[in-house]
Structure formats: C-alpha cells, structure tokens
Coordinates of C-alpha atoms in Angstrom, one line a residue:
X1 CA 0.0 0.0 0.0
X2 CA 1.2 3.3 -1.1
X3 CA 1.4 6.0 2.2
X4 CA -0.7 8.6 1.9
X5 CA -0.6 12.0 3.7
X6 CA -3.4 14.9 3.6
X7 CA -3.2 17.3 6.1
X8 CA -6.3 18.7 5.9
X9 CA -8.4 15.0 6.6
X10 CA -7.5 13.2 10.0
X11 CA -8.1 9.9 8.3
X12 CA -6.3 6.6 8.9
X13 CA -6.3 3.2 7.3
X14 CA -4.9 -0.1 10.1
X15 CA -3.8 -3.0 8.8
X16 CA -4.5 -6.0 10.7
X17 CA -3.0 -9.1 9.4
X18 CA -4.2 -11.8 11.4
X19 CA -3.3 -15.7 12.4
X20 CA 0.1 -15.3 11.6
X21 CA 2.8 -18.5 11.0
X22 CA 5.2 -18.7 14.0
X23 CA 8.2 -18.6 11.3
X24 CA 9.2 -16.4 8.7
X25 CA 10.3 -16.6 5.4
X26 CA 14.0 -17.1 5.6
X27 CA 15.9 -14.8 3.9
X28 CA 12.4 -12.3 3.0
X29 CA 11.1 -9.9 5.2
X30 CA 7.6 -11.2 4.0
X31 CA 5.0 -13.2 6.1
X32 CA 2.1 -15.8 4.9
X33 CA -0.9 -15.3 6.6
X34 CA -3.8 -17.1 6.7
X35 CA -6.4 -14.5 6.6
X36 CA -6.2 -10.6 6.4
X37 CA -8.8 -7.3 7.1
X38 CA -8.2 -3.9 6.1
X39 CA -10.1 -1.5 8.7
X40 CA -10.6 1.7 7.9
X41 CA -11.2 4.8 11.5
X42 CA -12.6 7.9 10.5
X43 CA -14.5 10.7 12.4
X44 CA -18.5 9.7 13.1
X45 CA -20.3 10.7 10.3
X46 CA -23.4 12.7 9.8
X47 CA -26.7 11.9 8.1
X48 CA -27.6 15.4 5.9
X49 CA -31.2 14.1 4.7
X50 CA -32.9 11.4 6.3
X51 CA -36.8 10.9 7.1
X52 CA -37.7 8.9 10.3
X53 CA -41.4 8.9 9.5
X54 CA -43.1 9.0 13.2
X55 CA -45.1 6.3 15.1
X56 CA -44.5 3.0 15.1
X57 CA -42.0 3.4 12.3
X58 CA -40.5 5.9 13.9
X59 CA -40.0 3.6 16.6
X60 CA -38.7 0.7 14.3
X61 CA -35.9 2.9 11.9
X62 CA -34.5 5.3 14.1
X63 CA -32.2 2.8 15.8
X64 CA -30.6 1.9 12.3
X65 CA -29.3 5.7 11.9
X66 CA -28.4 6.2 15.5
X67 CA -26.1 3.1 15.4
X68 CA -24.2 4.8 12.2
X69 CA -24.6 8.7 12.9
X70 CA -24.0 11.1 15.3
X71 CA -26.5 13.7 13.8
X72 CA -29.1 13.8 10.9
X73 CA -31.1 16.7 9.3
X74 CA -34.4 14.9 9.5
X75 CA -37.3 16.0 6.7
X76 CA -40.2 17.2 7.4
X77 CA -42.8 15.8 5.1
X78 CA -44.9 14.1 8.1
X79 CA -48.9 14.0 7.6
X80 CA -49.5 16.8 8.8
X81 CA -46.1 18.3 7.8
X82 CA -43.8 19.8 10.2
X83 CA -44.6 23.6 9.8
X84 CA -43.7 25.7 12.4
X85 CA -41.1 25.4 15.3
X86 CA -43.8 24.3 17.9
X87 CA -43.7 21.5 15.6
X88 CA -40.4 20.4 15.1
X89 CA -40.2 21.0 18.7
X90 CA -42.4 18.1 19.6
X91 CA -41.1 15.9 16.5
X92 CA -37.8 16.0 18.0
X93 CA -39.0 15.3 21.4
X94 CA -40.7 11.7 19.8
X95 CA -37.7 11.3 18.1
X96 CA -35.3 11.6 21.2
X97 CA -37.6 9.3 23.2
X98 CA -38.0 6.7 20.6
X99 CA -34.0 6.4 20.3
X100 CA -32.0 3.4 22.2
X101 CA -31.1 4.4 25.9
X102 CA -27.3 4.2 25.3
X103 CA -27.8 6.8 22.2
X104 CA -26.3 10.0 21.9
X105 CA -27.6 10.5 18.5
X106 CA -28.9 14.2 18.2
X107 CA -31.3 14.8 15.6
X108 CA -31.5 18.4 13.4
X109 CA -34.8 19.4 12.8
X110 CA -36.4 21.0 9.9
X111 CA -39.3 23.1 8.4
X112 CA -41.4 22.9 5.8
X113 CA -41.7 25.7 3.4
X114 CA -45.5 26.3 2.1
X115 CA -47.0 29.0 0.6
X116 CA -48.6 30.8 4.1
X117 CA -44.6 30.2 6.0
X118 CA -44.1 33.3 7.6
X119 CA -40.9 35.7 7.8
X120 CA -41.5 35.6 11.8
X121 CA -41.9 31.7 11.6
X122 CA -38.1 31.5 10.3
X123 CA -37.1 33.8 13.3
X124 CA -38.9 31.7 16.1
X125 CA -36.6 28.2 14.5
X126 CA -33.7 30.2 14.0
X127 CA -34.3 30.6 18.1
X128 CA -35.2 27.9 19.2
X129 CA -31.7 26.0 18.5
X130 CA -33.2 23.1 17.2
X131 CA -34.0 23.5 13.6
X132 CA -31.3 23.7 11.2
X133 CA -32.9 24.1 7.8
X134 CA -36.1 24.8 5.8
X135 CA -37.3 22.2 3.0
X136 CA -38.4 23.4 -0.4
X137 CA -41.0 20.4 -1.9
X138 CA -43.0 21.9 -5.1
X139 CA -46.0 20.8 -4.4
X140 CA -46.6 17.6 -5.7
X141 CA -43.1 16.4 -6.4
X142 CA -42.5 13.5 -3.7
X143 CA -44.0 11.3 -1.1
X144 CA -46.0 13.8 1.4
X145 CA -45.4 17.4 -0.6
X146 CA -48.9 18.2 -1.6
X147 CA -48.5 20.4 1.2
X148 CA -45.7 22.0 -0.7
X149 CA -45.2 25.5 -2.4
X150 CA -46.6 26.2 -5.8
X151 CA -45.6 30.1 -6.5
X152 CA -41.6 29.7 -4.9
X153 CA -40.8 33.4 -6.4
X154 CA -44.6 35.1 -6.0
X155 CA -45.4 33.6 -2.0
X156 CA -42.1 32.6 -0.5
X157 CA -39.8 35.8 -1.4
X158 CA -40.3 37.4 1.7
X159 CA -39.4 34.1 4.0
X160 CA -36.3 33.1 1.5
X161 CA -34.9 36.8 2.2
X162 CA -35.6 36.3 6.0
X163 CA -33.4 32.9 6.0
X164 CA -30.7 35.1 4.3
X165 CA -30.9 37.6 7.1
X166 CA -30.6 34.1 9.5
X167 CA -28.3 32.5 7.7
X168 CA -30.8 29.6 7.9
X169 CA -30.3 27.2 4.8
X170 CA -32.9 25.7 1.9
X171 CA -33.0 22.3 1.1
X172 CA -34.6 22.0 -2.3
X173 CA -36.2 18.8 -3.8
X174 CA -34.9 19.9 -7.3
X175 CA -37.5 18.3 -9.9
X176 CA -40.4 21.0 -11.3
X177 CA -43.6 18.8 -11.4
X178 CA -45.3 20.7 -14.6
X179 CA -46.5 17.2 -16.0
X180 CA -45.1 18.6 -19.5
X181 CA -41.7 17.9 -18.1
X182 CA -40.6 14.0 -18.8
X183 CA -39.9 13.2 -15.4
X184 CA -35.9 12.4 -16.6
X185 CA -35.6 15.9 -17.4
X186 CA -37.3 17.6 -14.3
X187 CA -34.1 18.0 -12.0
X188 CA -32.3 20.1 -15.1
X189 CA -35.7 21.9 -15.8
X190 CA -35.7 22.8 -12.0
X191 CA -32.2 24.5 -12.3
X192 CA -32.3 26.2 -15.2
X193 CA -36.0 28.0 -14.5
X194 CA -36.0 28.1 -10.5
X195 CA -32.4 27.4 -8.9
X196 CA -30.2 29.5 -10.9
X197 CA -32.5 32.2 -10.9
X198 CA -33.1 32.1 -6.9
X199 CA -29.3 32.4 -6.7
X200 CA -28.8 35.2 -8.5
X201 CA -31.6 37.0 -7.2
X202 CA -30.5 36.2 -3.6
X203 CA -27.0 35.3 -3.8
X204 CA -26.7 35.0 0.0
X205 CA -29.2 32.5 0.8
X206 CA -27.3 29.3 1.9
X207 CA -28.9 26.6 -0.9
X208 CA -28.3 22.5 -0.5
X209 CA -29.5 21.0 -3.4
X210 CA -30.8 17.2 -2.0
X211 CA -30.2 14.0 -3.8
X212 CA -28.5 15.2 -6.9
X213 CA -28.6 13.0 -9.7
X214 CA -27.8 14.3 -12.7
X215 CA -24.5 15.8 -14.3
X216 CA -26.3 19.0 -15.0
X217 CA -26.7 18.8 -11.4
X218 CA -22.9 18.4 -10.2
X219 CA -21.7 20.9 -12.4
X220 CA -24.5 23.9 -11.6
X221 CA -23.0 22.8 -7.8
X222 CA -19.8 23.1 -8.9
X223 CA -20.0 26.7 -10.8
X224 CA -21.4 28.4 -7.7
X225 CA -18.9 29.4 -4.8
X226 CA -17.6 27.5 -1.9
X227 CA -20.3 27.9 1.2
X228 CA -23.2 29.0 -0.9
X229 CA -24.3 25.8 -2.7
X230 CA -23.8 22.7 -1.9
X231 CA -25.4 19.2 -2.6
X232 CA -25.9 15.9 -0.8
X233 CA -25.5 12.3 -2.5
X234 CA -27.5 9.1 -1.6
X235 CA -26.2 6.0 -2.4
X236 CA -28.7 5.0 -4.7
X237 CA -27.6 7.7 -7.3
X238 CA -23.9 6.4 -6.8
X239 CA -24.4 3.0 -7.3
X240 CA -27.5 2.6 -8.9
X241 CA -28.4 4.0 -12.9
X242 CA -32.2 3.5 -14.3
X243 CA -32.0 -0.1 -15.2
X244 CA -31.8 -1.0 -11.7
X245 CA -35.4 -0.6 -12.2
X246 CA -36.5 -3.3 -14.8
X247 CA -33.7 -5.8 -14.3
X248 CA -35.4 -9.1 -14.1
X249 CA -39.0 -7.2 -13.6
X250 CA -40.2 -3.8 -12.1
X251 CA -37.9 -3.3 -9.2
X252 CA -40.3 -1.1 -6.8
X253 CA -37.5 -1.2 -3.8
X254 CA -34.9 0.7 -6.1
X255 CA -38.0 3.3 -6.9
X256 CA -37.1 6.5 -5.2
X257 CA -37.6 10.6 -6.1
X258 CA -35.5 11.7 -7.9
X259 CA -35.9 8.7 -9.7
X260 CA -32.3 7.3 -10.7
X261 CA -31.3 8.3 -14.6
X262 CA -28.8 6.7 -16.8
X263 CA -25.5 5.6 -16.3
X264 CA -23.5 8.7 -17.3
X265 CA -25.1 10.7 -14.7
X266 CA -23.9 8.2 -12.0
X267 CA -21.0 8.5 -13.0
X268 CA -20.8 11.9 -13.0
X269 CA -21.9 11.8 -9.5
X270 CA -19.6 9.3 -8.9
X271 CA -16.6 11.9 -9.9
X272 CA -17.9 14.2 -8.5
X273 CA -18.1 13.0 -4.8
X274 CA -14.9 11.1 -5.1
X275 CA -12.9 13.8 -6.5
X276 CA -13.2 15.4 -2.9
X277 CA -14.6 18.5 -3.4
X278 CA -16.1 19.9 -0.4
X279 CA -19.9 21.1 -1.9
X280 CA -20.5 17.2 -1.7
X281 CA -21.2 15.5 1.5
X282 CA -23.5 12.6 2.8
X283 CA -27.2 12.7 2.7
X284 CA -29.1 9.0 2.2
X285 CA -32.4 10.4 1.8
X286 CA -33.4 6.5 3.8
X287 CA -37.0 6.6 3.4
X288 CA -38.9 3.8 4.9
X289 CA -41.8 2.4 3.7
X290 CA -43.7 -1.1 4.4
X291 CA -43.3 -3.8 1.9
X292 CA -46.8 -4.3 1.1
X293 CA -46.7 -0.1 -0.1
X294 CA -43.8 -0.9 -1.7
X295 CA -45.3 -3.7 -4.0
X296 CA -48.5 -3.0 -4.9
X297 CA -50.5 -1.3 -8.0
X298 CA -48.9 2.1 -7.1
X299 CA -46.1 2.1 -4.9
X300 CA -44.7 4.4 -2.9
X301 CA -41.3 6.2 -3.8
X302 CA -38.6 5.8 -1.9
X303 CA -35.4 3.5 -0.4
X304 CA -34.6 2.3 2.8
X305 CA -30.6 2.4 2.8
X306 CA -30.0 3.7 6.5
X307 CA -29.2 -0.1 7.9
X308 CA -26.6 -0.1 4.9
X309 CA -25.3 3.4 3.9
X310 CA -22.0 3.4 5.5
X311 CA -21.2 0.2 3.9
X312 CA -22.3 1.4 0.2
X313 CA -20.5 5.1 0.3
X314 CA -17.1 2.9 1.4
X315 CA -17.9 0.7 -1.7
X316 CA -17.9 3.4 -3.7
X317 CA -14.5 5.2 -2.6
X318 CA -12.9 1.9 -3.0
X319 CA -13.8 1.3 -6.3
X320 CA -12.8 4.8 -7.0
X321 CA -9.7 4.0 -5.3
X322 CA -10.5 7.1 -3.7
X323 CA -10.9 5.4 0.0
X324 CA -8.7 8.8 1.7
X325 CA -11.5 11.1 0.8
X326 CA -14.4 9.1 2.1
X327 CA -13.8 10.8 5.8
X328 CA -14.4 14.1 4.3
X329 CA -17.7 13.3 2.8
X330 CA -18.9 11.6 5.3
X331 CA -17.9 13.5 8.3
X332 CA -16.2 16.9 7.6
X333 CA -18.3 18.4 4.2
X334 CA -21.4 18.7 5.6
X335 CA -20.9 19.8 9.2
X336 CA -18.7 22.8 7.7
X337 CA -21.3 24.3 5.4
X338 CA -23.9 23.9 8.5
X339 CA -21.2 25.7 10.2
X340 CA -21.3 23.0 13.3
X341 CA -18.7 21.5 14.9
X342 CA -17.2 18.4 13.6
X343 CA -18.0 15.0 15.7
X344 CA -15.0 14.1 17.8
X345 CA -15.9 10.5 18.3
X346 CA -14.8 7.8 15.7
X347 CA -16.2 4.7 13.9
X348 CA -14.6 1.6 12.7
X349 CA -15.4 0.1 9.1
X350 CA -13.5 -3.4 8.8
X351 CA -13.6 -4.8 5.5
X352 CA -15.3 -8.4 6.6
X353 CA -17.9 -9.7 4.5
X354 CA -21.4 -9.3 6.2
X355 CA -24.8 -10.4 4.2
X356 CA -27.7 -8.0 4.4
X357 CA -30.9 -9.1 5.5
X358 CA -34.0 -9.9 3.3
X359 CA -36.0 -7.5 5.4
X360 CA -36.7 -6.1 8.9
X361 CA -39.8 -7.6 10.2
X362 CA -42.0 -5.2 13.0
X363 CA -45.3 -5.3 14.1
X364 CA -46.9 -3.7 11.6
X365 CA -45.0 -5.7 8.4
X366 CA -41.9 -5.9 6.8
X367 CA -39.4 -3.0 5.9
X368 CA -37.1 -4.7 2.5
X369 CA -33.2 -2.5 2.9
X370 CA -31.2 -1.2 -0.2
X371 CA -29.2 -4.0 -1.2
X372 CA -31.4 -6.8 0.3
X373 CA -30.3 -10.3 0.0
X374 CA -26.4 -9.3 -1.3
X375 CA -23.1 -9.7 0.4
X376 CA -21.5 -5.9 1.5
X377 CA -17.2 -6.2 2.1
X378 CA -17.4 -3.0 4.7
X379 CA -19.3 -2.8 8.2
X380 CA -19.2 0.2 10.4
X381 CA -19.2 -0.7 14.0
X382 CA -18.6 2.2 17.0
X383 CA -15.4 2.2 18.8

C-alpha cells in the first residue's frame, strides 16, 4: 500500500494481518498469513437528509441511523407536515424518546416551506436551536409534498430573504412537477427556470441542493462558490443507474424521487463525490416504507438504505480508489457548510464480509433494505 498524507483530513487506514505463522520466510522480510482485514477509523459521520417517518415506524428505523450517525437533518414531510417550530419542537421530542437508551444520536430538525410560511416563523426556528434548515418540496413532487409550495418566487420571497438575514439554509427537492416535463428531465428543468435564478436574485441564501442525480446537477453545484451551494448524494444515485429498475422485472425497492437516470449521470456523481470536493457531502435520503406499499398497484417512492449506507459510500470510494477522501464526505463536508462542529468520536469500518438481511420484520409488516439479500465487504461498528 502506497502511504498517503493529507493534512487537511485526520483519516487513517490499520492494517490488521491476522493468524500469523510462527516462522518467517528465511531470507524475506515477508509473512504468509492465513487470513487478512483492512479497517478503515474515520471521524463519526453525519446523516444530511434522512426521514424517520413517526409512530410505530419511527419507533422501528431510528435505531438503524443512530447506530451509524451522530446527527441527521431529519425531513419534514410528516402527515400533517412539520410547519412551524412548535412542531419540530415536539417531533424532535418523539424522536429523542424513541432512540436506544445508550444513544447519543442528536437529531437536526427542519421546516417545511409552504405558501402561508411566515418571515416571523423562520425567526422563532432560527431561536429555538433546534432546527437547522427549511425544506423546499414543489407541491406535488415527492412522497407527502402536496402540502408543498406552488408560486416559490410570488409567496415565498419574503421568507427566503428572512433565511438570508438568519443565515438559515434551503434544502430543495430539485425536480419542477409541470407534468409537460418527462420526469428524466425535471431535475435540469428545475435549475435552469427556478435554482439558478433564486441564486442570482439572492446570492446569500445558503442553498443544498438534495439527492442530486444528474450531471447537470454536479456541475450547476460546482460553478457556484464555496459555502453557498452545496449538494448531498444518496447511495442509490452512486451505485445505482435507471435499469436498476426493470432488471429481471419492475424493481419497486430501487423506486425512489428523484428517480435514478442513466448511467453517465452516476458517473458523473460518482466523480464528483470522489474527487473530494467539499460542496459534496452525505445525505441517504433513507426513506422507509412497508413492503406491502412498496409492491402493490402504485407504490410508494422511496429506499430504505440507513441499515446499509456506511457500507455502500465505502464501496464506492474503494472502487474509485479514492478510499482517503471518504472521511471528508462523510464526516467533515457537511458539518462545515452547517457551520457546526465536527463529531470528535470515531467509527470503525473493517472490511469483513457481512450479508444484508431480506427484510426487517416489525409489528406492523416488513421494511425490505437497499441491497437486500447481497453480500457488502465493509461494516461500520462504534469504537
């Protein structure tokens, strides 16, 4: 292995050789082994854009994210949808109480932006200390965002110049939902007739464009300046490209919003993330849903990847080669443009093969994970 040294990521790889003969080689420094595992220690990463649901489901997925992050920017698509500060207030309450005792997994709370949100509603979260960020769904684009805004420039202006004053950041859902639009083409509409011209009309709102997946995408991110735009990545758009769909039959558990698009846009993404820019940085957009809503005559978008996503973003960097800049996306990116403090504890990832469930079963059905059924070579454990 090649040494590596980057002063500006705190990011180590161990060697462990195990079960070694008692003698050596003579006359070579090398040793047989009967069995080796590289592990990787890098600073406890963040989840940017997750959704916990609430209830029972709550109850059931929450444990998967708080045994791989130390914070999450959870979404605020509930039914009703979290729209004012009283409400993330109480969300996050039902989130802390549904975590494991032993957890110190803090999660960031979020608005949703409608057409009636008020420039006085952004100051009370800005306040309170507990919400983070406000969510932009156009009405109509994804699970739970009929609620969502349907004039961004005629009945938001105000509220988007009062997060500027706040320094309070928008996280967009970036597809238009005019049904003219072929729904391939609706994250590049969405940029070029509402996200560029937001921008420029208010170049100092703070802007994270969610689940990117398209190149038009990474590059609009990576034209705008450092701290202004930035973009999280799911693993589904990294290792995933539009015939994950039909392989074999519909797919409905690789069936998420944006819906995934074709292979050069993956790996554009792919680039993109690995290349170690700092506008990218982890968000798995894990959105649970029951099996049964999942496969049936109009299912539900959306993939459950929390259980797995630590294990899939290493994947990636390996097979980028690109493994020293993992601990940047995962852990330093996104806590920077936040402007929050880093995490100072640490996680382990050992590359030992570990097969990933069929499902989770709970009382009120089945949950089917990203990668279901396949053999992943990296698992995360706490240290």
């Amino acid at each position: 292995m090649n040494n590596r040294t980057n002063h500006d990521v705190a990011f180590f790889i161990v060697i462990q050789v195990l079960n070694l003969p008692s003698s050596k080689i003579e006359g070579s420094r090398q040793f047989k082994c009967k069995a080796s595992k590289m592990e990787l220690t890098i600073t406890q990463p963040d989840d940017w854009h997750l959704h916990l649901r609430d209830g029972e489901v709550l109850q059931a997925v929450v444990p998967h994210s708080a045994s791989s992050f130390g914070r999450a920017i959870v979404m605020p698509n509930l039914k009703p949808p979290i729209t004012s500060t009283a409400a993330a207030v109480a969300y996050r309450e039902s989130i802390l109480k549904a975590l494991p005792a032993d957890s110190v997994f803090s999660p960031l709370m979020t608005l949703y932006l409608t057409d009636t949100t008020s420039p006085h509603e952004i100051k009370l979260a800005r306040e309170s200390g507990v919400v983070f960020a406000v969510k932009l769904y156009p009405a109509g684009a994804t699970t739970n965002s009929q609620d969502g805004v349907t004039d961004l420039f005629g009945k938001c202006l105000p509220v988007l110049e009062e997060m500027a004053e706040q320094n309070m950041p928008l996280l967009v859902h970036g597809e238009v939902t005019d049904p003219d639009v072929d729904v391939f083409d609706r994250e590049k509409v969405f940029i070029d007739t509402i996200l560029q011209p937001l921008i420029q009309r208010l170049p100092q709102l703070k802007v994270v464009m969610e689940h990117i997946t398209t190149m038009e995408a990474v590059r609009f991110v990576q034209s705008c300046s450092y701290g202004s735009v930035a973009a999280t990545v799911t693993p589904q758009h990294l290792l995933l490209n539009r015939n994950a769909l039909f392989q074999g039959g519909l797919q409905p558990h690789n069936y998420c919003l944006p819906v995934l698009k074709r292979e050069i846009h993956r790996q554009a993404i792919v680039s993109a993330v690995t290349s170690g820019n700092k506008k990218f940085f982890l968000g798995t957009d894990s959105a649970p849903h029951e099996k049964r809503r999942k496969e049936s005559p109009c299912g539900c978008a959306g993939i459950y990847n929390a259980p797995v996503a630590i294990s899939l973003y290493a994947k990636v960097f390996e097979e980028a080669g690109a493994l020293d800049k993992l601990e940047a996306f995962t852990s330093f990116n996104g806590p920077d443009f936040y402007g929050l403090p880093r995490n100072t504890s640490k996680i382990k990832l050992t590359r030992t093969p570990w097969k990933v469930p069929e499902s989770f079963s709970f009382s009120f059905g089945d949950i089917v994970p990203m990668s279901a059924g396949e053999t992943l070579e990296w698992q995360p454990s706490s240290i």
